[in-house]
Amino acid sequence: MSLKKHLPSFNALIAFEAAVRLQSFTAAARELNVTQAAVSRQIKVLETDFGMSLFQRVQRTVVPTDESRILAEALRQAFDTVGETIDAIRRPKDAMTLTIGATISEIQLWLLRRLPEFRAAHPGLGIRIVSRDDPPDPRHETADVAIYFGDPAVCRAQKIKCFESVCDRVFPVCSPEFLERLELGDHEPDLTQLPLIGNDVPHATWPEWFAQAGLEHQASQVALSFSHYADGVLAAIDGQGVALGWGMVLEDCLKSGKLVPLGSRCTISRLSYNIIMPRAHRISPQTRLAAEAFAIWLGSHFRAYRDEYPELVTQNS
């Protein structure tokens, strides 16, 4: 059965997806390089076809209906799949590139120092690293292999292959010079009296850590905040305050002495680092082998860290 007889206009679907995602006909028109009137006409075509309104007009904004959100999500996934396939076709056949996804802090503070080891073992393999502010979403990840920080149950529920999982140790860190100025001796630091460095990462906040550690916390205590975790780490290295340290990500900074633990309090993260291959069914056998080789290599580093700290509770998948 030909889909051409049953699908609406492809241009209308493109305009619709952009309008839902941006919640604005004007912004959608700007993205698609057409007029706002053209987007409105395409939406009207779909509304006539479906026999229902797809947006609620609220003053100067448009709010998608529940049906619109469901359709837009299906279109987004379909467009992503088409785009990935086109990129694969355009890619030179004599060059294979493995795409790796991770957060900016995982890449800058941990992965880059270890990557030469893997590249030396696979000299003919091209590496493309996709970094983002937030952890990759395993349900929508487009990389061949990725580090997903979250609940491994999400991967199991979505039938996403997960090679290795490890939780982390979380504790306050500062520069050696900052610690020396405190003159603590054998006493625990009073964190309520110190300048705390925060960030916008939802799973790496001081209030969450204080609650898990059984301590009181005031929001006003965060003296310096960053949108990226890695920037906060640099500020701590510079002696500007106390950052929340994730043991594995900061492993190199701690071993080199750029950062030191502040006090003895340490919690174990509720979530874990997970090595996933989110789209194994949509990549070539050659790329799948490269992704699995990278996952096995990366997993050896995860296991080495876990073995060093037996108190870590793992969530292997």
mmCIF file of C-alpha atoms in Angstrom:
data_model
loop_
_atom_site.group_PDB
_atom_site.id
_atom_site.type_symbol
_atom_site.label_atom_id
_atom_site.label_comp_id
_atom_site.label_asym_id
_atom_site.label_seq_id
_atom_site.Cartn_x
_atom_site.Cartn_y
_atom_site.Cartn_z
ATOM 1 C CA MET A 1 0.000 0.000 0.000
ATOM 2 C CA SER A 2 1.440 3.336 -1.055
ATOM 3 C CA LEU A 3 1.927 5.791 1.788
ATOM 4 C CA LYS A 4 1.699 8.621 -0.729
ATOM 5 C CA LYS A 5 -2.078 8.156 -0.863
ATOM 6 C CA HIS A 6 -2.478 8.372 2.917
ATOM 7 C CA LEU A 7 0.117 10.882 4.155
ATOM 8 C CA PRO A 8 -0.509 14.633 4.151
ATOM 9 C CA SER A 9 1.789 17.028 2.318
ATOM 10 C CA PHE A 10 5.419 16.521 3.374
ATOM 11 C CA ASN A 11 5.950 20.301 3.405
ATOM 12 C CA ALA A 12 2.934 20.652 5.691
ATOM 13 C CA LEU A 13 4.347 18.061 8.085
ATOM 14 C CA ILE A 14 7.710 19.851 8.171
ATOM 15 C CA ALA A 15 6.032 23.183 8.927
ATOM 16 C CA PHE A 16 3.827 21.530 11.565
ATOM 17 C CA GLU A 17 6.763 19.878 13.389
ATOM 18 C CA ALA A 18 8.683 23.160 13.499
ATOM 19 C CA ALA A 19 5.616 25.071 14.742
ATOM 20 C CA VAL A 20 5.031 22.572 17.573
ATOM 21 C CA ARG A 21 8.690 22.455 18.577
ATOM 22 C CA LEU A 22 9.066 26.249 18.572
ATOM 23 C CA GLN A 23 5.451 26.970 19.610
ATOM 24 C CA SER A 24 5.402 29.832 17.148
ATOM 25 C CA PHE A 25 4.377 30.118 13.502
ATOM 26 C CA THR A 26 6.710 33.082 13.124
ATOM 27 C CA ALA A 27 9.719 31.226 14.538
ATOM 28 C CA ALA A 28 8.911 28.204 12.388
ATOM 29 C CA ALA A 29 8.746 30.412 9.300
ATOM 30 C CA ARG A 30 12.111 31.941 10.174
ATOM 31 C CA GLU A 31 13.695 28.498 10.597
ATOM 32 C CA LEU A 32 12.248 27.228 7.308
ATOM 33 C CA ASN A 33 13.009 30.481 5.457
ATOM 34 C CA VAL A 34 9.387 31.001 4.394
ATOM 35 C CA THR A 35 6.709 33.518 5.332
ATOM 36 C CA GLN A 36 4.527 33.236 8.407
ATOM 37 C CA ALA A 37 1.512 33.127 6.120
ATOM 38 C CA ALA A 38 2.972 30.092 4.345
ATOM 39 C CA VAL A 39 3.302 28.218 7.633
ATOM 40 C CA SER A 40 -0.270 29.160 8.573
ATOM 41 C CA ARG A 41 -1.531 27.795 5.233
ATOM 42 C CA GLN A 42 0.315 24.505 5.738
ATOM 43 C CA ILE A 43 -1.149 24.113 9.243
ATOM 44 C CA LYS A 44 -4.615 24.869 7.838
ATOM 45 C CA VAL A 45 -4.116 22.082 5.263
ATOM 46 C CA LEU A 46 -3.418 19.606 8.067
ATOM 47 C CA GLU A 47 -6.321 20.813 10.220
ATOM 48 C CA THR A 48 -8.660 20.366 7.255
ATOM 49 C CA ASP A 49 -7.274 16.902 6.588
ATOM 50 C CA PHE A 50 -7.584 15.803 10.239
ATOM 51 C CA GLY A 51 -10.878 17.592 10.849
ATOM 52 C CA MET A 52 -9.668 19.191 14.067
ATOM 53 C CA SER A 53 -7.719 22.149 15.389
ATOM 54 C CA LEU A 54 -4.041 21.388 16.003
ATOM 55 C CA PHE A 55 -3.232 24.537 17.978
ATOM 56 C CA GLN A 56 -4.961 26.715 20.521
ATOM 57 C CA ARG A 57 -4.441 30.395 19.784
ATOM 58 C CA VAL A 58 -3.647 32.153 23.076
ATOM 59 C CA GLN A 59 -3.014 35.868 22.586
ATOM 60 C CA ARG A 60 0.161 36.020 20.440
ATOM 61 C CA THR A 61 1.259 32.431 20.992
ATOM 62 C CA VAL A 62 0.102 29.051 19.710
ATOM 63 C CA VAL A 63 -0.224 26.099 22.067
ATOM 64 C CA PRO A 64 -0.177 22.600 20.517
ATOM 65 C CA THR A 65 -2.974 20.193 21.440
ATOM 66 C CA ASP A 66 -2.177 16.811 22.965
ATOM 67 C CA GLU A 67 -2.707 15.161 19.576
ATOM 68 C CA SER A 68 -0.296 17.653 17.999
ATOM 69 C CA ARG A 69 2.430 16.865 20.521
ATOM 70 C CA ILE A 70 2.122 13.120 19.866
ATOM 71 C CA LEU A 71 2.278 13.588 16.094
ATOM 72 C CA ALA A 72 5.155 16.083 16.328
ATOM 73 C CA GLU A 73 7.222 13.644 18.436
ATOM 74 C CA ALA A 74 6.664 10.869 15.886
ATOM 75 C CA LEU A 75 7.673 13.238 13.081
ATOM 76 C CA ARG A 76 10.781 14.377 14.944
ATOM 77 C CA GLN A 77 11.976 10.806 15.376
ATOM 78 C CA ALA A 78 11.217 10.018 11.729
ATOM 79 C CA PHE A 79 13.053 13.141 10.512
ATOM 80 C CA ASP A 80 16.051 12.230 12.700
ATOM 81 C CA THR A 81 16.156 8.752 11.188
ATOM 82 C CA VAL A 82 15.938 10.124 7.634
ATOM 83 C CA GLY A 83 18.672 12.683 8.375
ATOM 84 C CA GLU A 84 20.991 10.062 9.849
ATOM 85 C CA THR A 85 20.476 7.795 6.823
ATOM 86 C CA ILE A 86 21.212 10.624 4.398
ATOM 87 C CA ASP A 87 24.378 11.529 6.353
ATOM 88 C CA ALA A 88 25.497 7.900 6.170
ATOM 89 C CA ILE A 89 24.933 7.823 2.391
ATOM 90 C CA ARG A 90 26.833 11.066 1.890
ATOM 91 C CA ARG A 91 29.750 9.901 4.030
ATOM 92 C CA PRO A 92 32.756 8.735 1.996
ATOM 93 C CA LYS A 93 32.689 4.935 1.701
ATOM 94 C CA ASP A 94 36.418 4.584 2.352
ATOM 95 C CA ALA A 95 36.271 6.373 5.704
ATOM 96 C CA MET A 96 34.440 5.000 8.741
ATOM 97 C CA THR A 97 33.697 7.347 11.607
ATOM 98 C CA LEU A 98 32.498 6.331 15.054
ATOM 99 C CA THR A 99 30.247 8.938 16.678
ATOM 100 C CA ILE A 100 30.509 9.146 20.474
ATOM 101 C CA GLY A 101 28.058 11.087 22.641
ATOM 102 C CA ALA A 102 28.688 12.425 26.152
ATOM 103 C CA THR A 103 28.297 15.557 28.262
ATOM 104 C CA ILE A 104 30.794 18.404 28.030
ATOM 105 C CA SER A 105 32.210 17.694 31.510
ATOM 106 C CA GLU A 106 32.618 13.949 30.843
ATOM 107 C CA ILE A 107 34.513 14.720 27.652
ATOM 108 C CA GLN A 108 36.677 17.593 28.858
ATOM 109 C CA LEU A 109 37.504 16.313 32.335
ATOM 110 C CA TRP A 110 37.725 12.553 31.802
ATOM 111 C CA LEU A 111 37.381 11.062 28.310
ATOM 112 C CA LEU A 112 39.898 13.163 26.352
ATOM 113 C CA ARG A 113 42.811 12.099 28.557
ATOM 114 C CA ARG A 114 42.013 8.415 27.913
ATOM 115 C CA LEU A 115 40.961 8.564 24.263
ATOM 116 C CA PRO A 116 44.518 8.337 22.791
ATOM 117 C CA GLU A 117 44.763 4.810 24.204
ATOM 118 C CA PHE A 118 41.717 3.693 22.191
ATOM 119 C CA ARG A 119 42.802 5.557 19.062
ATOM 120 C CA ALA A 120 46.224 3.924 19.169
ATOM 121 C CA ALA A 121 44.547 0.511 19.165
ATOM 122 C CA HIS A 122 42.270 1.512 16.241
ATOM 123 C CA PRO A 123 44.436 3.736 13.984
ATOM 124 C CA GLY A 124 42.174 3.495 10.923
ATOM 125 C CA LEU A 125 39.014 4.565 12.744
ATOM 126 C CA GLY A 126 37.768 8.142 12.612
ATOM 127 C CA ILE A 127 36.294 9.538 15.831
ATOM 128 C CA ARG A 128 33.558 12.174 16.020
ATOM 129 C CA ILE A 129 32.591 13.368 19.501
ATOM 130 C CA VAL A 130 29.199 14.976 20.050
ATOM 131 C CA SER A 131 29.106 16.977 23.284
ATOM 132 C CA ARG A 132 26.071 18.530 24.902
ATOM 133 C CA ASP A 133 25.135 20.369 28.077
ATOM 134 C CA ASP A 134 22.679 17.748 29.272
ATOM 135 C CA PRO A 135 23.174 13.985 29.494
ATOM 136 C CA PRO A 136 22.173 12.134 26.314
ATOM 137 C CA ASP A 137 18.595 10.862 26.260
ATOM 138 C CA PRO A 138 18.899 7.141 25.443
ATOM 139 C CA ARG A 139 15.512 7.195 23.714
ATOM 140 C CA HIS A 140 16.545 9.871 21.222
ATOM 141 C CA GLU A 141 20.354 9.532 21.121
ATOM 142 C CA THR A 142 21.833 9.690 17.606
ATOM 143 C CA ALA A 143 25.426 8.711 18.443
ATOM 144 C CA ASP A 144 26.712 5.212 17.694
ATOM 145 C CA VAL A 145 27.782 4.784 21.334
ATOM 146 C CA ALA A 146 27.258 7.145 24.266
ATOM 147 C CA ILE A 147 27.747 7.711 27.975
ATOM 148 C CA TYR A 148 24.284 8.137 29.470
ATOM 149 C CA PHE A 149 24.110 9.342 33.070
ATOM 150 C CA GLY A 150 20.827 8.255 34.553
ATOM 151 C CA ASP A 151 18.758 5.239 35.557
ATOM 152 C CA PRO A 152 19.716 2.034 33.696
ATOM 153 C CA ALA A 153 16.062 0.986 33.972
ATOM 154 C CA VAL A 154 15.287 3.555 31.267
ATOM 155 C CA CYS A 155 17.598 1.671 28.913
ATOM 156 C CA ARG A 156 16.053 -1.688 29.806
ATOM 157 C CA ALA A 157 12.550 -0.348 29.285
ATOM 158 C CA GLN A 158 13.500 0.927 25.834
ATOM 159 C CA LYS A 159 15.439 -2.261 24.962
ATOM 160 C CA ILE A 160 18.622 -0.211 24.552
ATOM 161 C CA LYS A 161 21.860 -2.161 24.807
ATOM 162 C CA CYS A 162 23.802 -1.168 27.926
ATOM 163 C CA PHE A 163 27.365 -2.513 28.234
ATOM 164 C CA GLU A 164 28.436 -1.304 31.666
ATOM 165 C CA SER A 165 27.097 0.811 34.532
ATOM 166 C CA VAL A 166 28.791 2.380 37.525
ATOM 167 C CA CYS A 167 27.618 4.823 40.193
ATOM 168 C CA ASP A 168 29.874 7.540 41.561
ATOM 169 C CA ARG A 169 31.180 9.024 44.786
ATOM 170 C CA VAL A 170 30.082 12.626 45.383
ATOM 171 C CA PHE A 171 31.873 14.923 47.846
ATOM 172 C CA PRO A 172 33.002 18.568 48.270
ATOM 173 C CA VAL A 173 36.281 19.524 46.579
ATOM 174 C CA CYS A 174 38.471 22.624 46.530
ATOM 175 C CA SER A 175 41.983 23.668 45.603
ATOM 176 C CA PRO A 176 44.877 22.761 47.943
ATOM 177 C CA GLU A 177 45.501 26.477 48.533
ATOM 178 C CA PHE A 178 41.852 27.036 49.514
ATOM 179 C CA LEU A 179 42.015 24.120 51.958
ATOM 180 C CA GLU A 180 45.236 25.422 53.481
ATOM 181 C CA ARG A 181 43.683 28.841 54.124
ATOM 182 C CA LEU A 182 40.876 27.213 56.127
ATOM 183 C CA GLU A 183 43.332 25.814 58.727
ATOM 184 C CA LEU A 184 40.917 23.007 59.638
ATOM 185 C CA GLY A 185 43.362 20.610 61.230
ATOM 186 C CA ASP A 186 41.385 17.448 62.078
ATOM 187 C CA HIS A 187 38.028 19.275 62.144
ATOM 188 C CA GLU A 188 35.261 18.843 59.582
ATOM 189 C CA PRO A 189 34.558 21.984 57.515
ATOM 190 C CA ASP A 190 31.403 23.988 58.171
ATOM 191 C CA LEU A 191 30.125 24.131 54.600
ATOM 192 C CA THR A 192 27.436 26.647 55.569
ATOM 193 C CA GLN A 193 30.200 29.213 56.105
ATOM 194 C CA LEU A 194 32.049 28.608 52.836
ATOM 195 C CA PRO A 195 31.459 29.952 49.297
ATOM 196 C CA LEU A 196 29.847 27.130 47.343
ATOM 197 C CA ILE A 197 30.152 26.797 43.568
ATOM 198 C CA GLY A 198 26.964 25.589 41.880
ATOM 199 C CA ASN A 199 25.823 24.705 38.382
ATOM 200 C CA ASP A 200 22.635 24.133 36.407
ATOM 201 C CA VAL A 201 23.056 20.366 36.016
ATOM 202 C CA PRO A 202 19.879 18.943 37.645
ATOM 203 C CA HIS A 203 21.506 15.859 39.175
ATOM 204 C CA ALA A 204 24.562 17.675 40.566
ATOM 205 C CA THR A 205 23.066 20.260 42.930
ATOM 206 C CA TRP A 206 24.152 21.216 46.413
ATOM 207 C CA PRO A 207 20.633 20.950 47.933
ATOM 208 C CA GLU A 208 20.365 17.336 46.753
ATOM 209 C CA TRP A 209 23.809 16.484 48.126
ATOM 210 C CA PHE A 210 23.145 18.185 51.486
ATOM 211 C CA ALA A 211 19.875 16.265 51.847
ATOM 212 C CA GLN A 212 21.532 12.941 51.021
ATOM 213 C CA ALA A 213 24.380 13.717 53.442
ATOM 214 C CA GLY A 214 21.892 14.588 56.198
ATOM 215 C CA LEU A 215 22.949 18.242 56.421
ATOM 216 C CA GLU A 216 21.002 21.497 56.345
ATOM 217 C CA HIS A 217 21.392 23.779 53.343
ATOM 218 C CA GLN A 218 20.328 27.304 52.453
ATOM 219 C CA ALA A 219 19.903 28.230 48.780
ATOM 220 C CA SER A 220 21.688 31.528 49.417
ATOM 221 C CA GLN A 221 24.888 29.641 50.213
ATOM 222 C CA VAL A 222 25.744 29.186 46.518
ATOM 223 C CA ALA A 223 28.037 32.132 45.890
ATOM 224 C CA LEU A 224 29.004 31.354 42.284
ATOM 225 C CA SER A 225 26.997 29.394 39.739
ATOM 226 C CA PHE A 226 27.672 28.180 36.187
ATOM 227 C CA SER A 227 25.589 26.668 33.410
ATOM 228 C CA HIS A 228 28.318 24.068 32.725
ATOM 229 C CA TYR A 229 29.717 21.780 35.416
ATOM 230 C CA ALA A 230 33.224 21.932 33.909
ATOM 231 C CA ASP A 231 33.336 25.725 34.357
ATOM 232 C CA GLY A 232 32.555 25.344 38.058
ATOM 233 C CA VAL A 233 35.392 22.852 38.377
ATOM 234 C CA LEU A 234 37.812 25.351 36.835
ATOM 235 C CA ALA A 235 36.631 27.973 39.333
ATOM 236 C CA ALA A 236 37.316 25.557 42.194
ATOM 237 C CA ILE A 237 40.796 24.816 40.834
ATOM 238 C CA ASP A 238 41.341 28.574 40.781
ATOM 239 C CA GLY A 239 40.541 28.716 44.511
ATOM 240 C CA GLN A 240 37.241 30.587 44.206
ATOM 241 C CA GLY A 241 35.216 28.247 46.375
ATOM 242 C CA VAL A 242 33.981 24.700 47.004
ATOM 243 C CA ALA A 243 32.567 22.608 44.170
ATOM 244 C CA LEU A 244 30.587 19.395 44.285
ATOM 245 C CA GLY A 245 33.012 16.729 43.134
ATOM 246 C CA TRP A 246 32.097 13.629 41.151
ATOM 247 C CA GLY A 247 34.880 11.167 41.827
ATOM 248 C CA MET A 248 35.178 9.474 38.439
ATOM 249 C CA VAL A 249 34.828 12.631 36.341
ATOM 250 C CA LEU A 250 37.385 14.434 38.532
ATOM 251 C CA GLU A 251 39.713 11.444 38.849
ATOM 252 C CA ASP A 252 42.548 13.167 36.989
ATOM 253 C CA CYS A 253 42.136 16.468 38.857
ATOM 254 C CA LEU A 254 42.264 14.648 42.180
ATOM 255 C CA LYS A 255 45.245 12.437 41.336
ATOM 256 C CA SER A 256 47.211 15.406 39.996
ATOM 257 C CA GLY A 257 46.486 17.425 43.147
ATOM 258 C CA LYS A 258 44.663 20.235 41.337
ATOM 259 C CA LEU A 259 41.693 19.470 43.573
ATOM 260 C CA VAL A 260 41.458 17.835 47.000
ATOM 261 C CA PRO A 261 38.487 16.456 48.977
ATOM 262 C CA LEU A 262 37.155 18.856 51.606
ATOM 263 C CA GLY A 263 36.187 16.900 54.694
ATOM 264 C CA SER A 264 35.263 13.230 54.962
ATOM 265 C CA ARG A 265 31.595 13.325 53.971
ATOM 266 C CA CYS A 266 30.874 11.384 50.783
ATOM 267 C CA THR A 267 27.636 10.140 49.253
ATOM 268 C CA ILE A 268 26.944 7.618 46.501
ATOM 269 C CA SER A 269 25.032 8.877 43.478
ATOM 270 C CA ARG A 270 21.509 7.557 42.956
ATOM 271 C CA LEU A 271 22.092 7.428 39.195
ATOM 272 C CA SER A 272 24.924 5.828 37.255
ATOM 273 C CA TYR A 273 27.135 6.271 34.200
ATOM 274 C CA ASN A 274 25.938 3.866 31.518
ATOM 275 C CA ILE A 275 27.699 2.900 28.291
ATOM 276 C CA ILE A 276 24.936 2.464 25.729
ATOM 277 C CA MET A 277 24.568 1.679 22.048
ATOM 278 C CA PRO A 278 21.215 3.374 21.392
ATOM 279 C CA ARG A 279 20.725 2.619 17.709
ATOM 280 C CA ALA A 280 22.524 -0.683 17.078
ATOM 281 C CA HIS A 281 19.757 -1.773 14.697
ATOM 282 C CA ARG A 282 20.317 1.239 12.429
ATOM 283 C CA ILE A 283 24.084 1.179 11.889
ATOM 284 C CA SER A 284 26.263 -0.901 9.612
ATOM 285 C CA PRO A 285 27.876 -4.111 10.904
ATOM 286 C CA GLN A 286 31.298 -2.464 10.613
ATOM 287 C CA THR A 287 30.235 0.535 12.696
ATOM 288 C CA ARG A 288 28.555 -1.770 15.206
ATOM 289 C CA LEU A 289 31.815 -3.651 15.712
ATOM 290 C CA ALA A 290 33.675 -0.363 16.264
ATOM 291 C CA ALA A 291 31.020 0.821 18.729
ATOM 292 C CA GLU A 292 31.202 -2.450 20.645
ATOM 293 C CA ALA A 293 35.015 -2.261 20.741
ATOM 294 C CA PHE A 294 34.803 1.257 22.168
ATOM 295 C CA ALA A 295 32.155 0.196 24.704
ATOM 296 C CA ILE A 296 34.286 -2.758 25.872
ATOM 297 C CA TRP A 297 37.371 -0.530 26.164
ATOM 298 C CA LEU A 298 35.443 2.168 28.038
ATOM 299 C CA GLY A 299 33.864 -0.466 30.262
ATOM 300 C CA SER A 300 37.307 -1.598 31.397
ATOM 301 C CA HIS A 301 37.925 1.925 32.744
ATOM 302 C CA PHE A 302 34.534 1.921 34.478
ATOM 303 C CA ARG A 303 35.313 -1.418 36.139
ATOM 304 C CA ALA A 304 38.778 -0.251 37.212
ATOM 305 C CA TYR A 305 37.222 2.749 38.959
ATOM 306 C CA ARG A 306 34.536 0.604 40.583
ATOM 307 C CA ASP A 307 37.118 -1.920 41.807
ATOM 308 C CA GLU A 308 39.093 0.899 43.423
ATOM 309 C CA TYR A 309 36.067 1.921 45.513
ATOM 310 C CA PRO A 310 34.129 -1.189 46.679
ATOM 311 C CA GLU A 311 31.516 0.993 48.388
ATOM 312 C CA LEU A 312 30.072 1.868 45.000
ATOM 313 C CA VAL A 313 26.736 0.233 44.322
ATOM 314 C CA THR A 314 26.559 -0.761 40.676
ATOM 315 C CA GLN A 315 23.501 -1.163 38.515
ATOM 316 C CA ASN A 316 24.747 -3.453 35.801
ATOM 317 C CA SER A 317 22.488 -4.010 32.841
#
